[in-house]
Short mmCIF file of C-alpha atoms and ligand atoms in Angstrom, two decimals:
data_model
loop_
_atom_site.label_atom_id
_atom_site.label_comp_id
_atom_site.label_asym_id
_atom_site.label_seq_id
_atom_site.Cartn_x
_atom_site.Cartn_y
_atom_site.Cartn_z
CA UNK A 247 21.61 -89.21 -182.32
CA UNK A 248 21.62 -86.11 -184.38
CA UNK A 249 17.94 -85.87 -183.88
CA UNK A 250 15.54 -83.67 -181.36
CA UNK A 251 13.51 -85.30 -178.81
CA UNK A 252 10.63 -84.24 -180.56
CA UNK A 253 12.30 -85.80 -183.53
CA UNK A 254 12.69 -89.75 -182.18
CA UNK A 255 9.85 -92.02 -181.06
CA UNK A 256 9.22 -92.27 -177.46
CA UNK A 257 9.97 -95.98 -177.78
CA UNK A 258 13.77 -95.38 -177.99
CA UNK A 259 15.96 -95.91 -174.79
CA UNK A 260 16.80 -92.34 -175.02
CA UNK A 261 13.28 -91.30 -174.39
CA UNK A 262 12.79 -94.30 -171.91
CA UNK A 263 15.62 -92.88 -170.01
CA UNK A 264 14.26 -89.19 -169.79
CA UNK A 265 10.67 -90.72 -168.58
CA UNK A 266 12.65 -92.87 -165.92
CA UNK A 267 14.72 -90.29 -164.85
CA UNK A 268 11.75 -87.80 -164.25
CA UNK A 269 9.55 -90.55 -162.41
CA UNK A 270 12.78 -91.51 -160.18
CA UNK A 271 13.32 -87.98 -159.43
CA UNK A 272 9.62 -87.50 -158.25
CA UNK A 273 10.45 -90.22 -156.12
CA UNK A 274 13.63 -89.20 -154.46
CA UNK A 275 12.54 -85.21 -154.17
CA UNK A 276 9.10 -86.76 -152.25
CA UNK A 277 11.10 -89.47 -150.61
CA UNK A 278 8.20 -91.71 -151.59
CA UNK A 279 7.83 -95.10 -150.17
CA UNK A 280 7.91 -98.38 -152.16
CA UNK A 281 4.04 -98.50 -152.74
CA UNK A 282 3.59 -95.35 -154.45
CA UNK A 283 3.70 -94.86 -158.19
CA UNK A 284 4.62 -91.92 -160.39
CA UNK A 285 2.93 -91.08 -163.78
CA UNK A 286 3.25 -88.48 -166.14
CA UNK A 287 -0.15 -88.48 -168.16
CA UNK A 288 -2.17 -85.68 -170.25
CA UNK A 289 -5.50 -84.01 -169.83
CA UNK A 290 -4.47 -81.77 -167.04
CA UNK A 291 -6.23 -81.42 -163.68
CA UNK A 292 -9.32 -81.06 -165.31
CA UNK A 293 -9.56 -84.58 -166.76
CA UNK A 294 -7.98 -85.31 -163.31
CA UNK A 295 -11.09 -84.37 -161.26
CA UNK A 296 -12.88 -87.14 -163.15
CA UNK A 297 -9.98 -89.71 -163.43
CA UNK A 298 -9.27 -89.76 -159.64
CA UNK A 299 -13.08 -90.29 -158.64
CA UNK A 300 -13.43 -92.98 -161.38
CA UNK A 301 -10.34 -94.84 -159.90
CA UNK A 302 -10.83 -94.52 -156.06
CA UNK A 303 -14.68 -94.24 -155.69
CA UNK A 304 -16.35 -97.81 -155.23
CA UNK A 305 -19.43 -98.63 -157.04
CA UNK A 306 -22.12 -97.25 -154.72
CA UNK A 307 -19.54 -95.29 -152.59
CA UNK A 308 -18.99 -91.78 -151.69
CA UNK A 309 -16.41 -89.56 -151.19
CA UNK A 310 -16.03 -85.95 -149.06
CA UNK A 311 -14.66 -82.86 -150.74
CA UNK A 312 -13.71 -79.41 -149.19
CA UNK A 313 -14.98 -76.49 -151.78
CA UNK A 314 -12.50 -74.13 -151.54
CA UNK A 315 -12.56 -72.25 -154.85
CA UNK A 316 -12.88 -72.66 -158.30
CA UNK A 317 -11.07 -75.72 -158.77
CA UNK A 318 -12.39 -77.36 -156.04
CA UNK A 319 -15.86 -76.79 -157.14
CA UNK A 320 -14.60 -78.32 -160.75
CA UNK A 321 -13.43 -81.54 -158.96
CA UNK A 322 -16.60 -81.74 -157.01
CA UNK A 323 -18.97 -81.26 -160.24
CA UNK A 324 -16.78 -84.05 -161.93
CA UNK A 325 -16.85 -86.50 -159.16
CA UNK A 326 -21.00 -86.00 -158.68
CA UNK A 327 -20.78 -87.73 -162.34
CA UNK A 328 -19.42 -90.99 -160.86
CA UNK A 329 -21.24 -91.19 -157.34
CA UNK A 330 -22.46 -89.61 -154.18
CA UNK A 331 -20.18 -86.31 -153.14
CA UNK A 332 -20.41 -85.18 -149.47
CA UNK A 333 -18.99 -81.40 -149.44
CA UNK A 334 -18.20 -81.18 -145.60
CA UNK A 335 -16.19 -77.90 -145.71
CA UNK A 336 -17.21 -74.70 -148.01
CA UNK A 337 -15.54 -71.28 -148.24
CA UNK A 338 -17.94 -69.56 -150.81
CA UNK A 339 -19.76 -67.90 -147.86
CA UNK A 340 -16.87 -65.35 -148.12
CA UNK A 341 -15.53 -65.38 -151.60
CA UNK A 342 -13.04 -68.21 -150.69
CA UNK A 343 -11.08 -65.73 -148.72
CA UNK A 344 -10.25 -68.52 -146.06
CA UNK A 345 -9.36 -72.12 -145.63
CA UNK A 346 -12.46 -73.65 -143.45
CA UNK A 347 -11.71 -75.60 -140.07
CA UNK A 348 -12.93 -79.14 -140.51
CA UNK A 349 -12.51 -82.51 -139.30
CA UNK A 350 -12.50 -85.67 -141.68
CA UNK A 351 -14.40 -88.29 -139.66
CA UNK A 352 -16.62 -90.98 -141.73
CA UNK A 353 -16.90 -93.86 -144.21
CA UNK A 354 -15.85 -92.13 -147.41
CA UNK A 355 -13.88 -93.80 -150.02
CA UNK A 356 -11.37 -90.53 -149.81
CA UNK A 357 -11.53 -87.00 -149.04
CA UNK A 358 -10.36 -84.57 -151.90
CA UNK A 359 -8.78 -81.08 -151.33
CA UNK A 360 -7.16 -78.62 -153.23
CA UNK A 361 -3.95 -77.56 -151.44
CA UNK A 362 -3.50 -74.11 -152.81
CA UNK A 363 -6.31 -72.34 -154.36
CA UNK A 364 -4.84 -70.54 -157.13
CA UNK A 365 -7.30 -67.95 -157.84
CA UNK A 366 -8.62 -66.91 -154.62
CA UNK A 367 -4.92 -66.83 -153.05
CA UNK A 368 -5.58 -69.32 -150.07
CA UNK A 369 -3.34 -72.18 -149.22
CA UNK A 370 -3.86 -75.14 -146.56
CA UNK A 371 -0.93 -74.50 -143.84
CA UNK A 372 -0.96 -77.65 -142.47
CA UNK A 373 -2.91 -80.99 -144.03
CA UNK A 374 -5.72 -82.82 -142.49
CA UNK A 375 -5.28 -85.61 -140.13
CA UNK A 376 -7.68 -88.34 -140.70
CA UNK A 377 -7.94 -92.11 -141.55
CA UNK A 378 -9.75 -91.52 -144.66
CA UNK A 379 -7.51 -91.87 -147.63
CA UNK A 380 -6.32 -88.45 -148.43
CA UNK A 381 -6.44 -87.17 -152.08
CA UNK A 382 -5.15 -83.68 -152.98
CA UNK A 383 -4.96 -81.51 -156.21
CA UNK A 384 -1.65 -79.86 -155.74
CA UNK A 385 -1.49 -78.32 -159.40
CA UNK A 386 -0.53 -74.97 -158.00
CA UNK A 387 1.71 -75.62 -155.20
CA UNK A 388 3.57 -79.26 -155.48
CA UNK A 389 7.56 -79.00 -154.64
CA UNK A 390 6.98 -75.33 -153.33
CA UNK A 391 7.61 -76.63 -149.48
CA UNK A 392 8.25 -79.56 -147.17
CA UNK A 393 5.61 -82.15 -146.43
CA UNK A 394 5.12 -85.90 -146.05
CA UNK A 395 3.65 -87.21 -149.51
CA UNK A 396 3.50 -90.73 -147.79
CA UNK A 397 0.45 -89.36 -145.97
CA UNK A 398 -1.57 -89.45 -149.22
CA UNK A 399 -3.42 -91.73 -151.14
CA UNK A 400 -3.16 -89.87 -154.29
CA UNK A 401 -1.58 -86.46 -155.55
CA UNK A 402 -1.95 -84.96 -158.87
CA UNK A 403 -0.66 -81.76 -160.08
CA UNK A 404 -0.70 -79.96 -163.54
CA UNK A 405 3.01 -79.38 -164.46
CA UNK A 406 2.70 -76.05 -165.42
CA UNK A 407 3.32 -73.95 -162.56
CA UNK A 408 6.27 -75.39 -160.48
CA UNK A 409 7.51 -78.44 -162.46
CA UNK A 410 7.25 -77.66 -166.41
CA UNK A 411 5.59 -76.52 -169.40
CA UNK A 412 1.98 -77.25 -170.04
CA UNK A 413 0.95 -80.63 -171.49
CA UNK A 414 1.60 -83.09 -168.73
CA UNK A 415 0.11 -83.96 -165.28
CA UNK A 416 2.02 -85.82 -162.68
CA UNK A 417 -0.14 -88.40 -160.70
CA UNK A 418 1.40 -89.82 -157.25
CA UNK A 419 -0.53 -92.94 -155.80
CA UNK A 420 -0.64 -95.58 -153.50
CA UNK A 421 -0.91 -98.34 -155.82
CA UNK A 422 -2.58 -100.30 -152.97
CA UNK A 423 -5.68 -98.05 -153.11
CA UNK A 424 -6.26 -98.68 -157.06
CA UNK A 425 -8.27 -101.28 -158.71
CA UNK A 426 -11.10 -101.60 -155.72
CA UNK A 427 -13.72 -100.02 -157.40
CA UNK A 428 -15.54 -102.92 -158.92
CA UNK A 429 -15.99 -100.41 -162.09
CA UNK A 430 -14.67 -101.17 -166.01
CA UNK A 431 -12.69 -98.13 -166.91
CA UNK A 432 -11.73 -96.92 -170.46
CA UNK A 433 -8.18 -97.55 -170.87
CA UNK A 434 -6.84 -94.30 -170.92
CA UNK A 435 -8.84 -93.41 -167.64
CA UNK A 436 -7.60 -96.26 -165.69
CA UNK A 437 -4.25 -95.47 -163.66
CA UNK A 438 -3.62 -99.09 -162.89
CA UNK A 439 -3.02 -99.59 -166.99
CA UNK A 440 -0.70 -96.51 -167.22
CA UNK A 441 1.39 -98.15 -163.86
CA UNK A 442 1.21 -101.57 -165.82
CA UNK A 443 3.04 -99.89 -169.06
CA UNK A 444 5.39 -97.61 -166.78
CA UNK A 445 3.60 -94.40 -167.79
CA UNK A 446 4.21 -95.40 -171.71
CA UNK A 447 0.64 -96.62 -172.52
CA UNK A 448 0.34 -94.51 -175.40
CA UNK A 449 2.64 -91.70 -176.73
CA UNK A 450 3.39 -89.57 -173.77
CA UNK A 451 4.15 -85.67 -173.98
CA UNK A 452 7.59 -85.94 -174.38
CA UNK A 453 8.52 -82.35 -174.67
CA UNK A 454 6.77 -81.62 -171.37
CA UNK A 455 8.32 -84.73 -169.46
CA UNK A 456 11.63 -83.59 -170.87
CA UNK A 457 11.20 -80.10 -169.37
CA UNK A 458 9.88 -81.27 -166.11
CA UNK A 459 12.53 -83.72 -165.84
CA UNK A 460 15.18 -80.75 -166.23
CA UNK A 461 12.90 -78.91 -163.52
CA UNK A 462 13.20 -81.45 -161.18
CA UNK A 463 17.00 -81.76 -161.61
CA UNK A 464 16.84 -78.07 -160.69
CA UNK A 465 14.74 -78.47 -157.79
CA UNK A 466 17.03 -81.36 -156.56
CA UNK A 467 20.18 -79.44 -156.84
CA UNK A 468 18.49 -76.23 -155.09
CA UNK A 469 18.12 -78.39 -151.90
CA UNK A 470 15.00 -80.21 -152.86
CA UNK A 471 11.80 -79.51 -150.94
CA UNK A 472 13.81 -77.67 -148.29
CA UNK A 473 15.34 -75.65 -150.35
CA UNK A 474 12.11 -74.80 -152.25
CA UNK A 475 10.70 -73.87 -148.73
CA UNK A 476 13.49 -71.50 -148.03
CA UNK A 477 13.26 -69.60 -151.28
CA UNK A 478 9.52 -69.47 -151.26
CA UNK A 479 9.26 -68.38 -147.45
CA UNK A 480 11.92 -65.63 -148.13
CA UNK A 481 9.45 -64.46 -151.19
CA UNK A 482 6.09 -64.49 -149.41
CA UNK A 483 7.74 -62.49 -146.39
CA UNK A 484 8.84 -60.06 -148.73
CA UNK A 485 5.55 -59.80 -150.39
CA UNK A 486 2.93 -59.91 -147.14
CA UNK A 487 5.07 -57.76 -145.00
CA UNK A 488 5.04 -55.08 -147.53
CA UNK A 489 1.26 -55.73 -147.87
CA UNK A 490 0.66 -55.45 -144.08
CA UNK A 491 2.42 -52.42 -143.75
CA UNK A 492 1.44 -50.40 -146.87
CA UNK A 493 -1.59 -48.16 -146.20
CA UNK A 494 -2.71 -48.46 -149.64
CA UNK A 495 -3.51 -52.19 -150.05
CA UNK A 496 -5.24 -54.95 -148.33
CA UNK A 497 -5.33 -58.65 -148.68
CA UNK A 498 -8.29 -60.94 -150.19
CA UNK A 499 -7.06 -64.04 -148.07
CA UNK A 500 -7.26 -63.88 -144.25
CA UNK A 501 -3.97 -63.79 -142.92
CA UNK A 502 -3.97 -67.87 -141.24
CA UNK A 503 -4.91 -68.94 -144.92
CA UNK A 504 -2.63 -66.82 -147.28
CA UNK A 505 -1.29 -68.36 -150.24
CA UNK A 506 2.49 -68.66 -150.36
CA UNK A 507 2.19 -69.24 -154.19
CA UNK A 508 -0.67 -66.74 -155.22
CA UNK A 509 -1.21 -63.73 -152.98
CA UNK A 510 -4.14 -62.03 -154.14
CA UNK A 511 -4.62 -58.27 -153.14
CA UNK A 512 -6.65 -55.03 -153.95
CA UNK A 513 -6.18 -51.39 -153.49
CA UNK A 514 -8.09 -49.80 -150.61
CA UNK A 515 -9.56 -47.37 -153.30
CA UNK A 516 -10.03 -48.54 -156.53
CA UNK A 517 -9.99 -45.29 -158.50
CA UNK A 518 -6.20 -45.29 -157.96
CA UNK A 519 -6.21 -48.62 -160.19
CA UNK A 520 -4.89 -46.80 -163.28
CA UNK A 521 -2.31 -45.06 -161.85
CA UNK A 522 -0.73 -48.15 -160.09
CA UNK A 523 -1.25 -50.32 -163.27
CA UNK A 524 0.80 -47.64 -165.25
CA UNK A 525 3.48 -47.76 -162.69
CA UNK A 526 3.89 -51.72 -162.16
CA UNK A 527 4.06 -51.79 -166.12
CA UNK A 528 6.89 -49.34 -166.25
CA UNK A 529 8.86 -51.42 -163.55
CA UNK A 530 8.61 -54.45 -165.88
CA UNK A 531 6.26 -56.17 -163.62
CA UNK A 532 3.69 -58.50 -166.04
CA UNK A 533 0.76 -60.60 -165.26
CA UNK A 534 -0.30 -59.56 -161.93
CA UNK A 535 -4.21 -58.49 -162.87
CA UNK A 536 -6.23 -60.51 -160.60
CA UNK A 537 -9.01 -63.43 -161.82
CA UNK A 538 -12.56 -61.91 -162.71
CA UNK A 539 -13.75 -63.50 -159.72
CA UNK A 540 -11.64 -61.77 -157.26
CA UNK A 541 -10.67 -58.77 -158.95
CA UNK A 542 -7.86 -56.56 -157.75
CA UNK A 543 -4.25 -58.06 -158.14
CA UNK A 544 -2.63 -61.41 -158.05
CA UNK A 545 1.07 -61.65 -157.85
CA UNK A 546 2.05 -65.52 -158.30
CA UNK A 547 5.56 -66.59 -157.05
CA UNK A 548 6.01 -70.07 -158.32
CA UNK A 549 9.15 -71.97 -157.51
CA UNK A 550 10.95 -70.47 -160.59
CA UNK A 551 10.28 -66.68 -159.88
CA UNK A 552 13.46 -65.16 -158.00
CA UNK A 553 12.91 -63.19 -154.96
CA UNK A 554 14.48 -60.07 -156.68
CA UNK A 555 11.24 -59.99 -158.92
CA UNK A 556 9.08 -59.89 -155.97
CA UNK A 557 11.23 -57.09 -154.86
CA UNK A 558 10.68 -55.30 -157.52
CA UNK A 559 6.68 -55.44 -156.98
CA UNK A 560 7.14 -54.42 -153.37
CA UNK A 561 9.82 -51.52 -154.53
CA UNK A 562 6.56 -50.35 -156.60
CA UNK A 563 4.11 -50.44 -153.99
CA UNK A 564 6.23 -48.65 -151.63
CA UNK A 565 6.63 -45.59 -154.39
CA UNK A 566 3.06 -45.78 -154.95
CA UNK A 567 2.74 -45.12 -151.58
CA UNK A 568 5.01 -42.28 -151.20
CA UNK A 569 3.46 -40.71 -154.34
CA UNK A 570 -0.25 -41.14 -153.10
CA UNK A 571 0.01 -41.40 -149.59
C1 LIG B 798 -5.61 -75.93 -158.46
C2 LIG B 798 -5.45 -76.23 -159.92
N1 LIG B 798 -6.32 -77.14 -160.07
C3 LIG B 798 -6.53 -77.48 -161.29
C4 LIG B 798 -6.21 -76.73 -162.50
C5 LIG B 798 -6.93 -76.76 -163.69
O1 LIG B 798 -5.25 -77.59 -164.66
P1 LIG B 798 -5.72 -77.65 -166.04
O2 LIG B 798 -5.56 -76.65 -166.82
O3 LIG B 798 -4.24 -78.78 -166.21
O4 LIG B 798 -6.76 -78.80 -166.23
C6 LIG B 798 -5.62 -75.56 -161.96
C7 LIG B 798 -5.15 -74.66 -163.15
O5 LIG B 798 -4.63 -73.26 -163.22
C8 LIG B 798 -5.17 -75.11 -160.71
O6 LIG B 798 -4.56 -73.92 -160.56
#
């Protein structure tokens, strides 16, 4: 056209083709049944916390939540604005270093959990089996390994980790579960209104959707969920094998709850921190300082990160042990 994507109207055939392809790639990669709808919206997962409660909790109803970290408790806080929230599992007693064992049995409208706890570095190794509709914040591990999306009533995930640039959030939902709350919703927060308009109710975040479409093509071309799982398994094996072997470090999360995406770890002796920091920075590693609520380090290894980058950090840890051990 002689114009770029961000110069044209989102109502052109050219952008509609982008939106259509992005939505259908999600369907294809996740092998979604026909009852599922896919949306690319704005507001991030933070608005999602409120939106999902508004759309799924009946007037006078209630929902169950698992509190496994900062984002899970954010979701709980927003849902409480809508109705009754029962927290049926909580790992705050040990600074969210583990995924609690629990059963989901009750007459809740839905059960909400956070599949990967980005800040604390824990991740559900398997998803709860229950008759209660499952709702999941997969912002930091969507498309990272094989799972059955058809077991969920609703999945939401901010794009910015495994899918694309910040600015759009993916919603995947069983349409049959919507429109049952008895509540009137503001237009933008009504997921059915977005479905009716094919994710184009208002101006979509065109650049973020376009870049997400390219990433989804890349995921498909690289073996889909199985391909991502193989890639991410190799990365987490590489990192955790070194963490368990190296005498200078320990992990924050317990081994059976370890995140494949965000390993969190600490030096046994914090006084060595300045020397270790100097060494990884000199090796070209960046962004591994831990979140303030955990301290230590967090080596985020989202889909895009190659195994070679994990190997650089592992080599630094080995070298650090050789010089200090
Ligand atoms: C699991 C999880 N949920 C929610 C959020 C918040 O996402 P947003 O900034 O898109 O609102 C994040 C951000 O890191 C996250 O990792």
